[in-house]
Structures are given as C-alpha cells and as structure tokens.
Coordinates of C-alpha atoms and ligand atoms in Angstrom, one line a residue:
M95 CA 0.0 0.0 0.0
M96 CA 1.3 3.4 -0.9
T97 CA 1.5 6.3 1.6
D98 CA -1.3 8.9 1.8
I99 CA 0.9 11.4 0.0
E100 CA 1.9 9.0 -2.8
I101 CA -1.8 8.2 -3.4
A102 CA -2.7 11.9 -3.4
D103 CA 0.1 12.7 -5.8
Q104 CA -1.4 10.3 -8.4
A105 CA -4.8 11.9 -8.2
K106 CA -6.3 13.3 -11.4
M107 CA -8.1 16.3 -10.1
Q108 CA -10.9 18.0 -11.9
P109 CA -10.7 21.8 -12.4
I110 CA -12.4 23.5 -9.4
T111 CA -14.8 25.2 -11.7
E112 CA -16.2 21.7 -12.6
I113 CA -16.5 20.8 -8.9
A114 CA -18.3 24.1 -8.3
A115 CA -20.7 23.4 -11.2
K116 CA -21.7 20.1 -9.6
I117 CA -23.1 22.0 -6.7
G118 CA -24.7 24.7 -8.8
L119 CA -22.1 27.4 -8.4
S120 CA -21.0 29.3 -11.5
E121 CA -17.5 30.7 -12.1
D122 CA -18.8 34.1 -10.8
E123 CA -19.8 32.5 -7.5
I124 CA -16.3 31.3 -6.6
E125 CA -12.9 33.0 -6.3
Q126 CA -10.2 30.7 -7.7
Y127 CA -7.0 30.1 -5.9
G128 CA -5.1 28.3 -8.7
K129 CA -6.7 25.5 -10.6
Y130 CA -7.9 23.3 -7.8
K131 CA -8.9 25.5 -4.9
A132 CA -11.5 28.2 -4.6
K133 CA -13.3 30.3 -2.1
I134 CA -17.0 30.5 -2.3
T135 CA -18.4 34.0 -2.7
L136 CA -21.0 34.8 0.1
P137 CA -23.9 34.8 0.5
V138 CA -24.9 31.6 -1.2
T139 CA -28.5 31.2 -2.3
A140 CA -30.2 28.0 -0.9
H141 CA -31.5 25.5 -3.3
P142 CA -35.1 24.9 -2.0
D143 CA -35.5 21.5 -3.7
K144 CA -32.7 19.9 -1.7
K145 CA -33.2 17.6 1.3
H146 CA -30.8 19.6 3.6
K147 CA -29.9 16.5 5.7
L148 CA -27.0 16.8 8.2
V149 CA -24.8 13.9 9.3
L150 CA -22.2 14.3 12.0
V151 CA -19.1 11.9 12.2
T152 CA -17.5 11.5 15.6
S153 CA -15.5 8.8 17.3
I154 CA -14.4 7.0 20.5
N155 CA -11.3 8.2 22.4
P156 CA -8.4 8.0 20.0
T157 CA -4.9 6.7 20.1
P158 CA -2.3 9.5 19.5
A159 CA -2.4 8.7 15.7
G160 CA -6.1 9.5 15.3
E161 CA -8.8 6.9 14.6
G162 CA -9.7 7.7 11.0
K163 CA -12.6 10.0 11.4
S164 CA -11.6 12.2 8.5
T165 CA -10.9 9.0 6.5
V166 CA -14.3 7.6 7.1
L167 CA -15.9 11.0 6.6
V168 CA -14.4 11.3 3.1
G169 CA -15.2 7.7 2.2
L170 CA -18.7 8.2 3.3
G171 CA -19.1 11.4 1.2
D172 CA -17.8 9.5 -1.8
A173 CA -20.0 6.5 -1.2
M174 CA -23.1 8.6 -0.8
N175 CA -22.5 10.3 -4.2
Q176 CA -21.6 6.9 -5.8
L177 CA -25.0 5.7 -4.7
G178 CA -26.7 8.7 -6.2
H179 CA -27.3 10.7 -2.9
Q180 CA -26.0 14.2 -3.7
T181 CA -23.6 14.9 -0.9
I182 CA -21.1 17.7 0.1
I183 CA -18.4 17.1 2.7
A184 CA -17.7 19.9 5.2
M185 CA -14.6 19.5 7.3
R186 CA -11.9 21.5 9.2
E187 CA -8.7 23.1 8.0
P188 CA -5.5 21.4 9.2
S189 CA -3.2 23.3 11.6
M190 CA 0.5 23.1 10.9
G191 CA 1.0 22.3 14.6
P192 CA -0.1 18.7 14.3
V193 CA 1.1 18.4 10.7
F194 CA 4.7 19.0 11.8
G195 CA 4.1 17.5 15.2
I196 CA 2.6 14.2 16.1
K197 CA -0.2 13.5 13.8
G198 CA 0.7 14.4 10.2
G199 CA -1.9 15.7 7.8
A200 CA -5.7 16.0 8.4
T201 CA -7.1 15.4 4.9
G202 CA -8.1 11.7 5.4
G203 CA -6.0 8.8 4.4
G204 CA -5.5 5.9 1.9
Y205 CA -8.1 6.1 -0.9
S206 CA -10.4 8.4 1.1
Q207 CA -8.6 11.7 0.9
V208 CA -9.1 15.3 0.0
V209 CA -6.8 17.0 -2.5
P210 CA -4.6 18.9 -3.3
M211 CA -3.4 17.3 -0.1
E212 CA -0.1 19.1 0.3
D213 CA -1.6 22.5 -0.2
I214 CA -4.5 21.9 2.2
N215 CA -2.1 20.6 4.9
L216 CA 0.4 23.5 4.5
H217 CA -0.7 27.1 3.8
F218 CA -3.9 26.3 1.8
T219 CA -5.7 29.6 1.0
G220 CA -4.0 31.4 3.9
D221 CA -6.9 31.4 6.4
L222 CA -4.8 30.4 9.4
H223 CA -2.2 33.1 8.5
A224 CA -5.0 35.7 8.3
L225 CA -6.3 34.6 11.6
T226 CA -2.8 34.8 13.2
S227 CA -2.3 38.3 11.7
A228 CA -5.7 39.5 12.9
N229 CA -5.1 38.1 16.4
N230 CA -1.6 39.6 16.6
T231 CA -2.6 43.0 15.2
L232 CA -5.1 43.2 18.0
A233 CA -2.4 42.3 20.5
A234 CA -0.1 45.0 19.1
L235 CA -2.9 47.6 19.2
V236 CA -3.6 46.7 22.8
D237 CA 0.0 47.0 23.8
N238 CA 0.3 50.3 22.0
Y239 CA -2.8 51.6 23.7
I240 CA -1.3 50.8 27.1
M241 CA 1.9 52.6 26.2
R242 CA 0.1 55.7 25.0
D243 CA -2.6 57.6 26.9
N244 CA -4.3 54.4 28.2
Q245 CA -7.4 56.5 28.9
L246 CA -9.5 53.5 30.1
G247 CA -6.7 52.5 32.5
L248 CA -6.1 49.0 31.1
D249 CA -4.0 47.1 33.7
P250 CA -1.0 45.5 32.0
R251 CA -1.1 42.7 34.7
R252 CA -4.7 41.9 33.7
I253 CA -4.5 41.6 29.9
I254 CA -6.0 38.3 28.8
W255 CA -5.6 38.7 25.0
K256 CA -2.6 36.6 24.0
R257 CA -0.6 36.4 20.8
V258 CA -0.8 33.2 18.7
E259 CA 1.0 31.3 16.0
D260 CA 0.2 28.1 14.0
V261 CA 3.1 26.1 15.4
N262 CA 3.5 23.8 18.3
D263 CA 6.0 25.9 20.2
R264 CA 6.2 25.3 24.0
V265 CA 8.9 27.9 24.7
L266 CA 6.3 30.6 23.9
R267 CA 3.8 29.4 26.5
N268 CA 5.0 32.0 29.0
V269 CA 6.9 35.1 27.9
V270 CA 7.7 38.7 29.0
T271 CA 7.2 41.3 26.4
G272 CA 8.2 45.0 26.3
L273 CA 11.7 44.6 27.7
G274 CA 14.5 47.0 26.8
G275 CA 13.5 50.4 28.0
I276 CA 10.8 53.1 27.7
M277 CA 10.6 53.0 23.9
Q278 CA 9.9 49.3 23.8
G279 CA 6.4 49.4 25.4
V280 CA 5.2 48.5 28.9
P281 CA 6.7 45.2 30.1
R282 CA 4.2 42.5 31.0
Q283 CA 4.0 38.8 31.4
T284 CA 2.0 37.0 28.7
G285 CA 2.1 34.0 26.5
F286 CA 1.2 32.5 23.1
D287 CA -1.6 30.1 22.2
I288 CA -1.8 28.0 19.0
T289 CA -4.0 29.8 16.4
A290 CA -6.4 26.8 16.4
A291 CA -7.2 27.5 20.0
S292 CA -7.7 31.2 19.6
E293 CA -10.8 33.2 20.1
M294 CA -10.3 34.6 16.6
M295 CA -10.6 31.1 15.1
A296 CA -13.7 30.4 17.1
I297 CA -15.2 33.7 15.9
L298 CA -14.5 32.8 12.3
C299 CA -16.1 29.5 12.8
L300 CA -19.2 30.8 14.6
S301 CA -19.9 33.9 12.5
T302 CA -22.9 33.9 10.2
D303 CA -21.6 36.7 8.0
L304 CA -19.0 39.5 7.8
M305 CA -21.1 41.9 10.0
D306 CA -21.7 39.2 12.6
L307 CA -17.9 38.6 12.6
K308 CA -17.3 42.3 13.2
R309 CA -19.9 42.4 16.0
R310 CA -18.3 39.4 17.6
V311 CA -14.8 40.9 17.3
G312 CA -16.1 44.0 19.0
K313 CA -17.3 41.8 22.0
I314 CA -13.9 40.3 22.7
V315 CA -12.7 41.1 26.2
V316 CA -9.0 42.0 26.0
G317 CA -8.4 42.5 29.7
Y318 CA -9.4 44.5 32.7
T319 CA -8.8 48.0 34.0
Y320 CA -7.1 48.9 37.3
D321 CA -10.5 48.8 39.0
K322 CA -11.2 45.4 37.4
Q323 CA -13.7 46.4 34.8
P324 CA -13.6 44.4 31.5
V325 CA -12.5 46.2 28.4
T326 CA -13.8 45.1 25.0
V327 CA -12.4 45.6 21.5
A328 CA -15.5 47.8 20.7
Q329 CA -14.5 50.2 23.5
L330 CA -11.1 50.6 21.8
H331 CA -12.6 50.9 18.3
F332 CA -10.4 48.2 16.8
E333 CA -13.1 45.9 15.4
D334 CA -13.2 47.3 11.9
A335 CA -9.4 47.0 11.4
I336 CA -9.4 43.4 12.7
T337 CA -12.4 42.5 10.5
I338 CA -10.7 43.9 7.4
L339 CA -7.9 41.3 7.9
L340 CA -10.5 38.5 7.9
K341 CA -12.6 39.6 4.9
D342 CA -11.4 36.8 2.7
A343 CA -10.7 34.2 5.4
I344 CA -14.4 34.2 6.3
K345 CA -15.3 32.7 2.8
P346 CA -15.5 28.9 2.8
N347 CA -12.9 27.0 0.7
L348 CA -13.9 24.5 -2.0
V349 CA -11.8 21.5 -2.9
Q350 CA -12.5 17.8 -3.9
T351 CA -11.9 14.3 -2.8
L352 CA -9.9 11.7 -4.9
D353 CA -13.4 10.7 -6.2
H354 CA -14.3 14.4 -7.0
T355 CA -16.8 14.8 -4.2
P356 CA -17.2 18.6 -3.5
T357 CA -15.6 19.3 -0.2
I358 CA -15.8 22.5 1.8
I359 CA -12.9 22.9 4.2
H360 CA -13.1 25.9 6.5
G361 CA -12.0 26.8 10.0
G362 CA -9.9 24.5 12.2
P363 CA -10.3 24.8 15.9
F364 CA -9.0 21.8 17.9
A365 CA -11.6 19.9 19.9
N366 CA -9.6 19.5 23.1
I367 CA -8.5 23.1 23.7
A368 CA -11.2 24.8 21.5
H369 CA -14.7 24.0 20.1
G370 CA -13.5 21.5 17.5
C371 CA -16.0 22.1 14.6
N372 CA -15.6 23.5 11.1
S373 CA -17.2 26.8 10.4
V374 CA -21.0 27.4 10.6
L375 CA -20.7 29.1 7.2
A376 CA -19.1 26.0 5.6
T377 CA -21.7 23.7 7.0
K378 CA -24.5 26.1 6.2
T379 CA -23.3 26.5 2.6
A380 CA -23.2 22.8 2.2
L381 CA -26.7 22.4 3.7
Q382 CA -28.0 25.0 1.3
L383 CA -26.5 23.3 -1.8
A384 CA -26.8 19.5 -1.0
D385 CA -29.3 16.8 -0.2
Y386 CA -26.8 15.5 2.4
T387 CA -24.0 17.3 4.2
V388 CA -21.6 15.1 6.0
T389 CA -19.4 16.8 8.6
E390 CA -17.1 15.9 11.5
S391 CA -16.1 17.2 14.9
G392 CA -12.6 16.6 16.4
F393 CA -11.3 13.9 18.7
G394 CA -13.8 11.7 20.6
A395 CA -17.5 12.4 21.0
D396 CA -16.9 13.6 24.6
L397 CA -15.1 16.6 23.1
G398 CA -16.0 17.4 19.4
A399 CA -19.5 16.0 19.3
E400 CA -20.5 17.5 22.7
K401 CA -19.3 20.9 21.5
F402 CA -21.0 20.4 18.1
M403 CA -24.3 19.7 19.9
D404 CA -24.0 22.3 22.7
I405 CA -22.1 25.2 20.9
K406 CA -22.1 25.0 17.1
R407 CA -25.6 23.6 16.7
R408 CA -27.1 26.5 18.5
V409 CA -25.6 29.0 16.0
L410 CA -26.2 26.8 13.0
G411 CA -29.8 26.4 13.9
K412 CA -29.9 22.8 12.6
N413 CA -29.8 19.5 14.5
P414 CA -27.9 16.5 13.0
D415 CA -30.2 14.0 11.4
A416 CA -27.8 11.1 12.1
V417 CA -24.5 10.5 14.0
V418 CA -21.7 8.1 13.0
I419 CA -19.4 7.0 15.8
V420 CA -16.1 5.8 14.3
A421 CA -14.5 3.0 16.3
T422 CA -11.3 1.0 15.7
V423 CA -10.1 -2.3 17.1
R424 CA -6.8 -0.6 17.8
A425 CA -8.1 2.3 19.9
L426 CA -10.5 0.1 21.8
E427 CA -7.6 -2.3 22.6
Y428 CA -5.6 0.8 23.7
N429 CA -8.4 1.9 25.9
G430 CA -8.5 -1.6 27.3
G431 CA -4.9 -1.5 28.3
A432 CA -2.9 -2.8 25.3
E433 CA 0.4 -1.1 24.6
L434 CA 0.5 1.4 21.8
A435 CA 3.5 -0.2 20.1
D436 CA 1.7 -3.6 20.1
L437 CA -1.7 -2.7 18.5
K438 CA -1.1 -4.7 15.3
E439 CA -1.5 -8.0 17.3
E440 CA -4.9 -9.5 18.4
H441 CA -5.8 -8.6 22.0
L442 CA -9.3 -9.9 22.6
P443 CA -9.3 -9.5 26.4
E444 CA -8.2 -5.8 26.1
L445 CA -10.7 -5.3 23.3
K446 CA -13.5 -6.6 25.6
K447 CA -12.4 -4.3 28.4
G448 CA -12.0 -1.3 26.1
M449 CA -15.5 -1.7 24.7
A450 CA -16.7 0.3 27.7
N451 CA -15.3 3.3 26.0
L452 CA -17.4 2.8 22.9
N453 CA -20.4 2.0 25.0
R454 CA -20.2 5.2 26.9
H455 CA -19.9 7.3 23.7
I456 CA -23.0 5.4 22.4
K457 CA -24.9 6.2 25.5
N458 CA -23.8 9.8 25.4
M459 CA -24.9 10.3 21.8
Q460 CA -28.2 8.5 22.4
R461 CA -28.8 11.1 25.1
Y462 CA -29.1 13.8 22.4
G463 CA -31.8 11.7 20.7
V464 CA -30.3 11.5 17.2
P465 CA -30.3 8.2 15.3
L466 CA -26.8 6.7 15.3
V467 CA -24.6 4.0 13.7
V468 CA -21.2 2.7 14.8
A469 CA -18.7 2.5 11.9
I470 CA -15.8 0.1 12.5
N471 CA -12.9 1.7 10.6
H472 CA -11.2 -1.4 9.3
F473 CA -7.4 -1.9 9.5
V474 CA -5.7 -4.7 7.6
T475 CA -4.3 -5.9 10.9
D476 CA -7.9 -6.5 12.3
T477 CA -8.8 -10.1 12.8
D478 CA -12.3 -11.4 12.1
A479 CA -12.7 -12.3 15.8
E480 CA -11.9 -8.7 16.8
V481 CA -14.4 -7.2 14.3
Q482 CA -17.0 -9.7 15.4
M483 CA -16.6 -8.8 19.0
I484 CA -17.4 -5.1 18.3
A485 CA -20.3 -6.0 16.1
D486 CA -21.8 -8.4 18.7
N487 CA -21.4 -5.7 21.4
C488 CA -23.3 -3.2 19.4
R489 CA -26.0 -5.5 18.4
Q490 CA -26.6 -6.5 22.0
L491 CA -27.1 -2.8 22.7
G492 CA -29.5 -2.6 19.8
V493 CA -27.2 -0.2 18.0
N494 CA -26.6 -0.4 14.2
V495 CA -23.0 -1.3 13.3
V496 CA -21.2 -1.4 9.9
T497 CA -17.6 -2.1 8.9
A498 CA -16.1 0.7 6.7
D499 CA -13.2 0.1 4.5
A500 CA -12.7 3.7 3.5
W501 CA -8.9 3.7 3.8
A502 CA -8.2 0.7 1.5
K503 CA -11.1 1.0 -0.9
G504 CA -12.4 4.6 -0.8
G505 CA -16.1 5.1 -1.4
A506 CA -16.5 1.5 -2.7
G507 CA -15.5 0.3 0.8
T508 CA -17.9 2.6 2.5
Q509 CA -21.2 2.0 0.7
D510 CA -22.8 -0.1 3.4
L511 CA -22.2 2.7 5.8
A512 CA -23.7 5.2 3.3
R513 CA -26.8 3.1 2.9
E514 CA -27.2 2.9 6.7
V515 CA -26.7 6.6 7.1
V516 CA -29.3 7.5 4.4
S517 CA -31.8 5.2 6.1
L518 CA -31.1 6.8 9.5
T519 CA -31.7 10.2 8.2
E520 CA -35.2 9.1 7.2
Q521 CA -36.0 8.2 10.8
K522 CA -37.6 10.7 13.1
S523 CA -35.1 12.2 15.5
D524 CA -36.1 13.7 18.8
F525 CA -33.3 16.1 19.7
H526 CA -32.8 16.8 23.4
E527 CA -30.5 19.6 24.7
L528 CA -28.0 18.5 27.3
Y529 CA -28.3 21.8 29.2
S530 CA -30.3 25.0 29.0
L531 CA -28.4 28.2 28.5
D532 CA -30.2 29.5 31.7
A533 CA -28.1 27.1 33.9
S534 CA -25.1 28.7 35.5
P535 CA -21.6 28.0 34.1
A536 CA -20.9 25.8 37.1
E537 CA -24.1 23.8 36.4
K538 CA -23.2 23.5 32.7
V539 CA -19.7 22.1 33.5
E540 CA -21.2 19.8 36.1
T541 CA -23.8 18.5 33.6
V542 CA -21.1 17.8 30.9
A543 CA -18.7 16.3 33.5
T544 CA -21.3 14.0 35.1
K545 CA -23.6 13.1 32.2
I546 CA -21.0 12.9 29.4
Y547 CA -17.6 12.2 31.1
G548 CA -19.0 10.0 33.9
A549 CA -17.6 12.1 36.7
Q550 CA -19.0 11.9 40.2
D551 CA -18.5 15.6 40.9
V552 CA -16.5 18.7 39.8
E553 CA -14.0 20.6 41.9
F554 CA -13.5 24.2 41.0
S555 CA -10.2 25.8 42.0
R556 CA -10.4 29.0 44.2
K557 CA -9.6 31.1 41.2
A558 CA -12.3 29.4 39.2
Q559 CA -14.8 30.0 42.0
R560 CA -13.9 33.6 42.1
Q561 CA -14.3 33.9 38.4
L562 CA -17.8 32.3 38.5
K563 CA -19.0 35.0 40.9
Q564 CA -17.4 37.7 38.8
F565 CA -18.9 36.4 35.5
A566 CA -22.4 36.2 37.1
D567 CA -22.0 39.8 38.3
L568 CA -21.0 40.8 34.8
G569 CA -24.0 39.0 33.2
W570 CA -21.8 36.5 31.3
D571 CA -23.3 33.4 32.8
K572 CA -25.9 32.6 30.1
L573 CA -23.3 31.4 27.5
P574 CA -22.4 27.8 26.7
V575 CA -19.2 26.3 28.2
C576 CA -16.3 25.0 26.1
I577 CA -14.3 22.6 28.2
A578 CA -10.6 22.2 27.5
K579 CA -9.8 18.7 28.4
T580 CA -7.4 15.9 27.3
Q581 CA -8.6 14.0 24.2
Y582 CA -7.3 10.6 25.6
S583 CA -9.6 10.2 28.6
F584 CA -13.1 11.0 29.9
T585 CA -11.3 12.4 33.0
D586 CA -8.8 15.3 33.1
D587 CA -5.9 12.9 33.5
Q588 CA -4.8 11.5 30.1
T589 CA -3.5 8.2 31.6
Q590 CA -7.1 7.2 32.7
L591 CA -8.2 5.3 29.6
G592 CA -11.4 3.2 29.0
A593 CA -14.5 4.5 30.8
P594 CA -13.6 5.6 34.3
S595 CA -16.4 6.7 36.6
D596 CA -16.7 8.0 40.2
F597 CA -13.9 10.4 39.6
T598 CA -13.6 14.1 40.5
F599 CA -13.2 16.4 37.5
H600 CA -11.1 19.5 38.1
I601 CA -11.6 23.0 36.7
R602 CA -8.6 25.3 37.3
E603 CA -9.6 28.4 35.5
F604 CA -12.2 30.0 33.2
V605 CA -11.5 32.2 30.2
P606 CA -14.3 34.5 28.9
K607 CA -14.6 34.4 25.1
L608 CA -17.5 36.7 24.6
G609 CA -16.8 37.2 20.9
A610 CA -16.9 33.5 20.3
G611 CA -20.0 33.4 22.6
F612 CA -18.8 30.8 25.1
I613 CA -16.9 30.5 28.4
V614 CA -13.8 28.3 28.2
A615 CA -13.3 26.0 31.3
L616 CA -9.7 24.8 31.6
A617 CA -9.6 21.3 33.1
G618 CA -6.6 19.6 34.8
N619 CA -3.3 20.9 33.4
M620 CA -4.6 21.3 29.8
M621 CA -2.4 23.8 27.8
T622 CA -3.5 26.0 25.0
M623 CA -0.1 25.9 23.2
P624 CA 0.9 22.3 22.4
G625 CA 4.6 21.2 22.4
L626 CA 6.5 19.0 19.9
S627 CA 7.2 15.3 20.7
K628 CA 10.6 13.7 21.0
V629 CA 10.6 12.8 17.3
P630 CA 8.2 15.3 15.6
A631 CA 6.8 14.4 12.1
A632 CA 8.9 17.2 10.8
V633 CA 12.1 15.1 11.3
N634 CA 10.9 12.6 8.7
M635 CA 9.9 15.0 5.9
T636 CA 11.8 15.4 2.7
I637 CA 11.6 17.7 -0.3
D638 CA 13.7 17.3 -3.5
K639 CA 14.8 19.7 -6.3
D640 CA 11.4 19.3 -8.1
G641 CA 9.5 20.2 -5.0
K642 CA 8.4 16.6 -4.4
I643 CA 7.5 16.1 -0.8
T644 CA 7.5 13.0 1.4
G645 CA 6.5 12.5 5.0
L646 CA 3.4 14.6 5.1
F647 CA 1.8 11.1 5.7
Ligands
ADP258 P1 -8.8 11.4 12.6 O1 -9.7 12.2 11.7 O2 -9.6 10.5 13.5 O3 -7.8 12.2 13.4 P2 -7.5 10.5 10.2 O4 -8.6 10.2 9.3 O5 -6.8 11.8 10.0 O6 -8.0 10.4 11.7 O7 -6.5 9.3 10.1 C1 -5.3 9.4 10.9 C2 -4.2 8.5 10.1 O8 -4.6 7.2 10.2 C3 -4.1 8.9 8.7 O9 -2.7 8.9 8.3 C4 -4.8 7.8 7.9 O10 -4.1 7.5 6.7 C5 -4.6 6.6 8.8 N1 -5.7 5.7 8.8 C6 -7.0 6.0 9.0 N2 -7.8 4.9 8.8 C7 -6.9 3.9 8.5 C8 -7.1 2.5 8.2 N3 -8.3 1.9 8.2 N4 -6.0 1.7 7.9 C9 -4.8 2.3 7.9 N5 -4.5 3.6 8.2 C10 -5.6 4.4 8.4

C-alpha cells in the first residue's frame, strides 16, 4: 500500500470550476486560488428543492495517531455520491502544529482523501495566517494603547488577550514582552496560544456573515482596568481593522476528494482546547446546496460532538439527522490497556475491556436523541474475531454497526455505511438539549462532566470559583461552556483510559470568550499551546529539487 501522499500525488483532479458546477455554483460565484482550490463567494442562495440533511461523524477516544474520522468521513461522502445521494463534505482546515508535530496531515487517508493534499495541509488559502495576523494585530494595538494615553486604565497585569502562531511551540507558553526600556512598550508577562485554540478562530467558525464577525470581534474582552472592569475591542474601536484582515478568510474553501466529491474545508479549531468544529458558514453553505451534508467534529464524542451539539448547533440552527461513531479495534484495545507499540496484534481481552469506552460514547450520543450508527474503521491488521466482538457488542445494545473500508477502498468500501446513514436520516429524530443556557456556568460544567464524562463531581479551584462569581456579576453566565480537556480520557488525566467513573473532574480556570460566545473552562493541566514530541513528524519529511515532498503522511 502506498502512503497517503503517494496516493494523493497520483490523483487526477478536476478543475475546481467543474466541482463548483456540480453543486450549482457558477464561475462568478467562486474565487479561484489556482486551478484546484477556490473560495465560495458569500452569500450563497439556498436550493429549495434539496433535502438539507446533516450527518455528524465523531469517534471514540483515540490513540495519538487518530482513529480515521476524516478518512471515514471522506469515504462516506464519496460512497453517498456513488449511490446517487447528492452529498457535500464539510470539514476542518488542518493546523500546521499537528502536521509537523505528532499526527501528520488532516485530509483523510488511503483512498479516502481530500486533494490537493499538500496545499491543504500547508498554507492552503491562507486562512490560518490571516487569523494569526488579525489576532496579533489586536495584541499589538492593545500594547500600543497601554503605552500611550491608556485612557481607560487597562491594567498591564490583567490583559487576557494573547498572541498566537500556528506552530507547536512550547517555549512561547510564557513570555515577557516590552523589555528594553521606555521606547519598547510596557513590560508585561503574557504567552502565546496556538492559532487553532484562539478566540479569533472560534469567531471565524461561529460567525454567520461578515457583519456578525465584526460584531463578535467587538465583543472580545482583551483585559481589565485597574479597577477590574472588563475592556472590549469595541471600546477601543479596533473591530473594523481586525475584520478587514479577515474579509477573505471568512469565505469557505472548496476542494475535492480523490473521487471528485465537492468538499468545503473551512475553520480549524482543535476539539480538546477549542470547540472543534468547522465553520458554521461552511456547514450552512453545504446544507444550502446539497441533499446530504456530512461533517465531522474533532477527537472523541466527549469533546468534538458535545461541542457540536452544545455550541455550534445553537448557532447553526440545525440538529444533525444522524450521527456516525467511528471506532477502531486498535483504539478500543488501547483503551482496554494494550500497549501502543503492540496494537497490530490481536488482543481480545483488552478489546473486551476497552469496549466500555465505545459504549459510553454510544450512551452519550443517544442522550441527544439523534439516530446513530457505529462505523468500524477497518485496518488490515484487524482479525475477524476482533471485528465480530465489536459488532456483537453493538447488536446487544440494539445499535446499528457497519464495517467501513474507506482507507483501503475509498467510497467503494464505505457504501454499506452510506446506505445505513441514508436510512437513519429518514428516521424521526427527537433532539434533546444537554443543558439549558439559563443554567449557571458551574451547572453546565457539572452537567457535561457527570452526564458525558461520567464524573462523580466537579472541583473548581479557588480562582475558578472567584471567576464564576465575577462572571455572574457581569452577566456573562448565560453562555455555553467550552471545556478544554485531554482527548485521551473522559477524565482530566490523560492516563485514565477506558470508561472511568466515580472520579472528580477538576476545573482550574475560566476564560471568557464573549466574541466566540462561550466561556472556556480549563480542566486539569490542559495547555492552549501544544509542544512537539521527541521525534516530531517534521524530522521525517523530505523535499527534492522538483518540490516533491514525502513524510506529510
Ligand atoms: P482522525 O480524523 O480521527 O484524526 P484521520 O482520518 O486523520 O484520523 O487518520 C489518521 C491517520 O490514520 C491517517 O494517516 C490515515 O491515513 C490513517 N488511517 C485511517 N484509517 C486507516 C485504516 N483503516 N487503515 C490504515 N490507516 C488508516
């Protein structure tokens, strides 16, 4: 089997104008970025004769390599179209942090990929750079404001707006800026986050149009005054300048799969330290133009899918019609205690034990009342006994289960899943909200922690308790919560695999993100700037004189 990049290199792509035409967009309705990428001009007019069905792909708790959600998503989109169900895929933009760090690209794998793979995984149409520039322009404007008149009395010790970059760069987690004397600004301690975890990224993903984006930027709280009053971007009159920097980034990007399925890739927040869903505009555009929109949310269903249901869905104004939970033999065995290096072997006892992880995700998704199917993402190393054990487990629970061979066979290997998904979307769903926005932030965190994670209770640090009181006084307590938590565990401790229960979940701090429209709750020691591993993916990349690349996976 060839590597992902070798398969992608051999793809015969169709001109992007042809892909656009398939979904009813003329050349005037797209802005071309070369031959195979385009931005979609907004607003898009809805096609009233479409079915507008929405399918959400999520997964169990993954191994560090990922469990093939994107791969299954792409295979599913291809299979739906092959079977004559007009489908658009909507997914997230890769961040260069994981691409050069642990995980490699995020454009699917094997014969279920989105292309041009190298472009999408690297600079693509520049959205992440635009977001980084917008974020850092705001940071520079704030520091300049403090150095000049500082009429509002912004306290340099209480600035919460950080700089960002799209790199895993642990040395920038904590920095001191403004050193070197009077002309270099006011010294203060701050830090960098990764762009994918920034409020600017969340704003791009949750805005419904350019003016909504501007309104949201205006609501960003950059810090507090000496008498502890919050200061917003609108008070400083910077929102237009920042919005100008995002005027193109807000437009969704159109590309294609290896099988030429139209794919909208836009926005890329991580699901552990951010809200983990592609943009509302991308999903909405797909819904307007297709019978079926298949989309994903990051990491396991405890993170991405919960945030899809409780954050993105409220803005999108559309509940999913079906949910696909991707499970792999490997990750269930890992959750059951098998060693990471040893997952190619059969481990039936560990698989049995790890099944508790899948079963909790099933129960959690059933809580929302949306029809669901488990997709076993098939690896060549899976044995029949292993696959059978997962299938039997699901059938005992009365849950539909299908094996998907998206990686090895593309859409052809994913047609059974496609048929199941189409039939699920015909069923009546009875959506239930997990929590009401009227609940306090503490109650919202407690609901997610006890109902979704399986915690017994939640412990809020002294700082977090102080913040809860402050947020209530400021009237910020009616927003959803976005919990930043490890992707490997239901708990806040990444070594607790499987499906632990009766544990205490710890919140150390809250961060108000009023522009995004949620309150971030930082759990355990979760950090918003990742680091690189001992042997980052970057070490194994090559490029030759013709520009040919290897090692992007
Ligand atoms: P996720 O979206 O869950 O993070 P991806 O779809 O990005 O996962 O897949 C992660 C990696 O695993 C990719 O390099 C992909 O090629 C590989 N992969 C996914 N599914 C399979 C499979 N069934 N067999 C072999 N490799 C796979």
